[in-house]
PDB file of C-alpha atoms and ligand atoms in Angstrom:
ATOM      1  CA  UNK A   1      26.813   1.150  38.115  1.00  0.00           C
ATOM      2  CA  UNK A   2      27.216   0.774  34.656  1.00  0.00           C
ATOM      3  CA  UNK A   3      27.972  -2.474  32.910  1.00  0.00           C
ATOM      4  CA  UNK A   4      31.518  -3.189  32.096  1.00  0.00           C
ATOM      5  CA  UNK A   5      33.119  -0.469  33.787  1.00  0.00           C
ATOM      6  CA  UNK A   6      35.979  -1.207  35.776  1.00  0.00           C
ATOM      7  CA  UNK A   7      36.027   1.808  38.007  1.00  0.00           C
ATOM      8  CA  UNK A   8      32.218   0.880  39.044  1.00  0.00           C
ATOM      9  CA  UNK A   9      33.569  -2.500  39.648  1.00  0.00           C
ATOM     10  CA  UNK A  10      36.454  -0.916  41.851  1.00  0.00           C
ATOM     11  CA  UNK A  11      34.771   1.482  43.689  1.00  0.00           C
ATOM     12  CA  UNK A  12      31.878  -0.754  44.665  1.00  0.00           C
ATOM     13  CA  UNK A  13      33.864  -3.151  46.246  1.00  0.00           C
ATOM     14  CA  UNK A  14      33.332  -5.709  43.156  1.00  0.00           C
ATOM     15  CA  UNK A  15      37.004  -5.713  42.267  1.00  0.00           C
ATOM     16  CA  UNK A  16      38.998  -6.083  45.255  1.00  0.00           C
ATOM     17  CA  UNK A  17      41.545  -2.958  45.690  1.00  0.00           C
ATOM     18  CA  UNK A  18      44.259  -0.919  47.807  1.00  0.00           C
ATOM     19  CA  UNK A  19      41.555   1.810  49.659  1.00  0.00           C
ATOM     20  CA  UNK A  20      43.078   4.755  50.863  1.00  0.00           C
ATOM     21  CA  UNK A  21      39.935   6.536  51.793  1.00  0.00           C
ATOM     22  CA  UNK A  22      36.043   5.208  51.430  1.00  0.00           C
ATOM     23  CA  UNK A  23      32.698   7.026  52.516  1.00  0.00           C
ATOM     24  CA  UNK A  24      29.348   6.243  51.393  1.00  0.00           C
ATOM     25  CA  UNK A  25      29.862   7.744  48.023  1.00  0.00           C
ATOM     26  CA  UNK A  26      33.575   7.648  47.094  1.00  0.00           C
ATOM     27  CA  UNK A  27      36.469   5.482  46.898  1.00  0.00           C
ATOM     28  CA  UNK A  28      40.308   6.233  46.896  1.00  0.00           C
ATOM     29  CA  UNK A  29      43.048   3.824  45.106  1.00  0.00           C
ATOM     30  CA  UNK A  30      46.666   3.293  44.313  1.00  0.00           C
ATOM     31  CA  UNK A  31      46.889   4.087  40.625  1.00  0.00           C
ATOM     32  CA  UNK A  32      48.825   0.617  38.990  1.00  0.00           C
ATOM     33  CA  UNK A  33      50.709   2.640  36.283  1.00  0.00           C
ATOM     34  CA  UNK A  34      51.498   5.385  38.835  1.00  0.00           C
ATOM     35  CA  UNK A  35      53.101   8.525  37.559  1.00  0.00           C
ATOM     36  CA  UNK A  36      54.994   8.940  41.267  1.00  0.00           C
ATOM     37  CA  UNK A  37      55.340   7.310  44.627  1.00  0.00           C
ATOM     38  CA  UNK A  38      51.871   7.392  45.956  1.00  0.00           C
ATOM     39  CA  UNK A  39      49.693   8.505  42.892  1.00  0.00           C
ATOM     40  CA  UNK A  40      46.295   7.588  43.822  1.00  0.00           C
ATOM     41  CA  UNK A  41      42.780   8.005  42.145  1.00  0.00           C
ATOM     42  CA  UNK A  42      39.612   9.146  43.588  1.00  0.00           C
ATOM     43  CA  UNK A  43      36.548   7.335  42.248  1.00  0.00           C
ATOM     44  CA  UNK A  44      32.843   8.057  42.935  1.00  0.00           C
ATOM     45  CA  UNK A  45      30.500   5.117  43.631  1.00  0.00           C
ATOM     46  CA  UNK A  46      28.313   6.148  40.812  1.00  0.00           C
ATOM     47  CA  UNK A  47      29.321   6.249  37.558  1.00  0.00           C
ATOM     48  CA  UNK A  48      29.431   8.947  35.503  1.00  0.00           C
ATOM     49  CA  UNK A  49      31.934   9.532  32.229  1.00  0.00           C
ATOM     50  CA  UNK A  50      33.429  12.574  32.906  1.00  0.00           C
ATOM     51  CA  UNK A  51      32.985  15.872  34.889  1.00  0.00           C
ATOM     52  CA  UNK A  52      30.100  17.350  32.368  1.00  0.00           C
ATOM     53  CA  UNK A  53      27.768  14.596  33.688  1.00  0.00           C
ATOM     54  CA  UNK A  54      28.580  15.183  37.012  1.00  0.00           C
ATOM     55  CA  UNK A  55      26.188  16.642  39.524  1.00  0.00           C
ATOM     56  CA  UNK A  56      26.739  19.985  42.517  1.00  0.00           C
ATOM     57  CA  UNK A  57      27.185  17.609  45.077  1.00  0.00           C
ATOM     58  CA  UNK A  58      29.709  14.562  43.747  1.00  0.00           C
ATOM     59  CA  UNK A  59      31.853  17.791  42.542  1.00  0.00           C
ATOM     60  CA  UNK A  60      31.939  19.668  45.498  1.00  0.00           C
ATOM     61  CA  UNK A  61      32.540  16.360  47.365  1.00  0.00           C
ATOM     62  CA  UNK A  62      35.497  15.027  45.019  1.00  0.00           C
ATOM     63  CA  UNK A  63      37.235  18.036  45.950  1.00  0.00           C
ATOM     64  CA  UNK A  64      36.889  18.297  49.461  1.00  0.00           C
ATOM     65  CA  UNK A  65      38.105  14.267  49.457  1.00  0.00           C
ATOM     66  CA  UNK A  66      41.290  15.631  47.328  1.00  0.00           C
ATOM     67  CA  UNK A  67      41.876  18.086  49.618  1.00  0.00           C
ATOM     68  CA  UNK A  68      41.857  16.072  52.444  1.00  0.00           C
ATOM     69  CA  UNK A  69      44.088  13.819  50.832  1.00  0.00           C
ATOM     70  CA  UNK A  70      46.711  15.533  49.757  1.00  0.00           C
ATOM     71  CA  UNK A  71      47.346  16.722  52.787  1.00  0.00           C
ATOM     72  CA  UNK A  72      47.746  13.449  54.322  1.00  0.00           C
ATOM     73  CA  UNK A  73      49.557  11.873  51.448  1.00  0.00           C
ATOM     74  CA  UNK A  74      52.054  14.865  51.018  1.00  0.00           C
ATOM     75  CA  UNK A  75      52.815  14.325  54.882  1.00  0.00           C
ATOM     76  CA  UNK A  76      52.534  10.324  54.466  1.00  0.00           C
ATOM     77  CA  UNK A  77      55.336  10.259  51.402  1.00  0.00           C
ATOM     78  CA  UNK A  78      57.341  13.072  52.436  1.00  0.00           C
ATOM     79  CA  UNK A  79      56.157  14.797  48.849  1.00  0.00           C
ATOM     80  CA  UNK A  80      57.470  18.224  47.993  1.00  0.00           C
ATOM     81  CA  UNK A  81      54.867  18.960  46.151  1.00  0.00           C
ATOM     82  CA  UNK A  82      51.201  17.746  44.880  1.00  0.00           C
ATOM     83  CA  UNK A  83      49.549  17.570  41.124  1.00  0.00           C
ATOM     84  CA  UNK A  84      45.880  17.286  40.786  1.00  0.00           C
ATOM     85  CA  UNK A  85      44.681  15.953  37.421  1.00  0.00           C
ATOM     86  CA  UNK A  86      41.415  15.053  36.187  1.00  0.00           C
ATOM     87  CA  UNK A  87      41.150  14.426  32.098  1.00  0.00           C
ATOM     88  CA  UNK A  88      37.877  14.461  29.979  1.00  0.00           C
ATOM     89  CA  UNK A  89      37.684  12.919  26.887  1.00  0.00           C
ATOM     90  CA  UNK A  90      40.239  11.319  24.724  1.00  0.00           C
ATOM     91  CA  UNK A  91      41.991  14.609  23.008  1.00  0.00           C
ATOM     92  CA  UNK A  92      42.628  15.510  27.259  1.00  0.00           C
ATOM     93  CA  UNK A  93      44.368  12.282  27.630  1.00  0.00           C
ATOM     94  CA  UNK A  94      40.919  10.572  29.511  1.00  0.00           C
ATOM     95  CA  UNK A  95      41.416   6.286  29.230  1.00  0.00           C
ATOM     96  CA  UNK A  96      39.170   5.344  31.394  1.00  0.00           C
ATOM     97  CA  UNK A  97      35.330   6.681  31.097  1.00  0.00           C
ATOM     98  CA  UNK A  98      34.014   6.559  34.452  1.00  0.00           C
ATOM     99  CA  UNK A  99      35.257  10.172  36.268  1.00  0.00           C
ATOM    100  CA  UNK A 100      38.004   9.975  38.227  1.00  0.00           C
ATOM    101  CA  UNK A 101      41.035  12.809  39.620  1.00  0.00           C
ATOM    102  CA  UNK A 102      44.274  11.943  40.282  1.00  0.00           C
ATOM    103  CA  UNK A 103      46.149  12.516  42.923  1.00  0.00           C
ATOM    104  CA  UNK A 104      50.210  12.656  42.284  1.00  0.00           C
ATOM    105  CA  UNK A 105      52.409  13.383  45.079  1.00  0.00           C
ATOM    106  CA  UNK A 106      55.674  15.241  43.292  1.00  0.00           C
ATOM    107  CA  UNK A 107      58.898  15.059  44.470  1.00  0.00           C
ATOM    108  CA  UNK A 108      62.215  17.151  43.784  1.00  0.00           C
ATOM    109  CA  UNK A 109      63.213  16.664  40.086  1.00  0.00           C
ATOM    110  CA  UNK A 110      60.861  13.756  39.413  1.00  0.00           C
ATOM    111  CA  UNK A 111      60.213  15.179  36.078  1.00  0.00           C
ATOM    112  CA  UNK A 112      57.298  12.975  36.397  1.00  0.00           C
ATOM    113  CA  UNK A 113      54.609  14.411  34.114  1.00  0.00           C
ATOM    114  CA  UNK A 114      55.359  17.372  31.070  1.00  0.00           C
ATOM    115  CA  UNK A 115      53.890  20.541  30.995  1.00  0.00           C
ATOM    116  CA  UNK A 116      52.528  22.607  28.010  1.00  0.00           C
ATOM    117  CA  UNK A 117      54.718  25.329  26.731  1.00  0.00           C
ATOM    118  CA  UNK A 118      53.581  28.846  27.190  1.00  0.00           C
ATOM    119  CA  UNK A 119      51.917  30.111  23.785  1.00  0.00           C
ATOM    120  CA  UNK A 120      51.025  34.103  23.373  1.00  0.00           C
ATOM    121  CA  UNK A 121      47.131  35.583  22.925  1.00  0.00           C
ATOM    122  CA  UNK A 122      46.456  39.431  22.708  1.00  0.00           C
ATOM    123  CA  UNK A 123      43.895  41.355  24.239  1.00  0.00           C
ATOM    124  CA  UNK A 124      41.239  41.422  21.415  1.00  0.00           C
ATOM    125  CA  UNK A 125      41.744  37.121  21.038  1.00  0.00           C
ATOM    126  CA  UNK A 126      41.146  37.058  25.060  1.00  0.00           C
ATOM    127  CA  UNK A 127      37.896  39.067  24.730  1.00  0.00           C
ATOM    128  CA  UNK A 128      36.226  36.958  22.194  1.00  0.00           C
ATOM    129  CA  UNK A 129      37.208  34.038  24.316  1.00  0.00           C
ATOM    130  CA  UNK A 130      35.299  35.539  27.099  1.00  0.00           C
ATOM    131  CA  UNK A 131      32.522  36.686  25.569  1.00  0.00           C
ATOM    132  CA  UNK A 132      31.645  32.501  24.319  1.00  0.00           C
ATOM    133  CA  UNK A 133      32.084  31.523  27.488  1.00  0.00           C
ATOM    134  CA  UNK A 134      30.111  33.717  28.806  1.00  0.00           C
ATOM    135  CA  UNK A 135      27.014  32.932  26.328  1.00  0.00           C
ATOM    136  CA  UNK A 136      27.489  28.993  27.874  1.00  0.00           C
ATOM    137  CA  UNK A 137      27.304  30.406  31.630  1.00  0.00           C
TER     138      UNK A 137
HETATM  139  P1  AMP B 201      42.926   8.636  32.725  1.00  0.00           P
HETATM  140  O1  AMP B 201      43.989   8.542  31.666  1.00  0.00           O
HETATM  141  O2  AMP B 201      42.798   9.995  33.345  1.00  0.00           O
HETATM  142  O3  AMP B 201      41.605   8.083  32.240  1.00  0.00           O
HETATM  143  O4  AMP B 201      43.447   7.743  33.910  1.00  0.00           O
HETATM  144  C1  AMP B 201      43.232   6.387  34.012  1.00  0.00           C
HETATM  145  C2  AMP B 201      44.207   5.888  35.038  1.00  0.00           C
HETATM  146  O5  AMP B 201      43.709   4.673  35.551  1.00  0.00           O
HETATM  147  C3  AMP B 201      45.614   5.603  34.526  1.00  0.00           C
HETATM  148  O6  AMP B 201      46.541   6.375  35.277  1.00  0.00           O
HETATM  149  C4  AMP B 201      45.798   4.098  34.749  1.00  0.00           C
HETATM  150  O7  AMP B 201      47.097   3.786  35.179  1.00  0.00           O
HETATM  151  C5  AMP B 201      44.790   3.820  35.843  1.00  0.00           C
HETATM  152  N1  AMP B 201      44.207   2.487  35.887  1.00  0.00           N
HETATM  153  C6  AMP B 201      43.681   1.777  34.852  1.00  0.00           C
HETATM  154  N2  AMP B 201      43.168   0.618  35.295  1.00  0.00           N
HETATM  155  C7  AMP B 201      43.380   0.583  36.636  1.00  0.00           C
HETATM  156  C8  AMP B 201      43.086  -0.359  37.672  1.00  0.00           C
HETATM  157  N3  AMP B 201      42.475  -1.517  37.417  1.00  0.00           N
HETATM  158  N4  AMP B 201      43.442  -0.046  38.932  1.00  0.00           N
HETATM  159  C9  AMP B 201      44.054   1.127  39.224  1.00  0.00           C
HETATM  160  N5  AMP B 201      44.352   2.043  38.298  1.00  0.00           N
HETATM  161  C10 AMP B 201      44.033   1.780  37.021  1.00  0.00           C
HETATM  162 ZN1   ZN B 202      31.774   3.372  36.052  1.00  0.00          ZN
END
């Protein structure tokens, strides 16, 4: 746990909350400035700041937890559909440094969250792209 940090204090049990969904290692809340009906936040135990710090097996476990609960929460709420979020670092919208994903039930003409406009890249800009990824593989 790391000092201060209110999701450490929430998923530990420190701060009392809503739980969806707890195992050993994660926690599931309401989020209290939802963006929908339902929007909930899955928090790991430990803390870490954001998905680079994360290790294999918190990853691979966040997402089987999101994948459980969407299913449940789409049936739960009726939702039409189902966003999955998860923001690192301020510039990606990220407010709260201890890694979390969101989980936002959608439903018919919420309008709920904006999406980015299409831009336009050409072949030669989408090679260089891959090749600098590539080097950081
Ligand atoms: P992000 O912008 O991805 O860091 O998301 C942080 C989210 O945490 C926001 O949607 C907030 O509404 C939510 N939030 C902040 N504090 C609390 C809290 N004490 N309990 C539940 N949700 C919170
Ligand atoms: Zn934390």
């Amino acid at each position: 746990m790391k000092d201060n940090c209110i999701f450490c204090k929430i998923a530990n049990g420190q701060i009392p909350s809503h739980t969806l969904y707890e195992d050993e290692r994660f926690r599931v809340i309401f989020d209290l400035g939802p963006a929908t009906k339902g929007h909930a936040l899955i928090l790991p135990k430990e803390h870490f700041d954001n998905i680079y710090e994360l290790d294999d097996e918190t990853a691979s476990n966040a997402f089987l937890i999101a994948k459980k609960m969407a299913s449940a929460m789409k049936k739960a709420f009726e939702a039409d559909g189902f966003n999955i979020i998860q923001n690192n670092g301020e510039p990606a919208g990220q407010t709260v440094f201890h890694f979390h994903m969101h989980l936002i039930p959608r439903y018919e003409g919420d309008k709920a969250i904006g999406f980015w406009k299409p831009g336009n890249i050409t072949d030669e800009e989408l090679q260089v792209l891959e090749e600098k990824v590539k080097k950081e593989l």
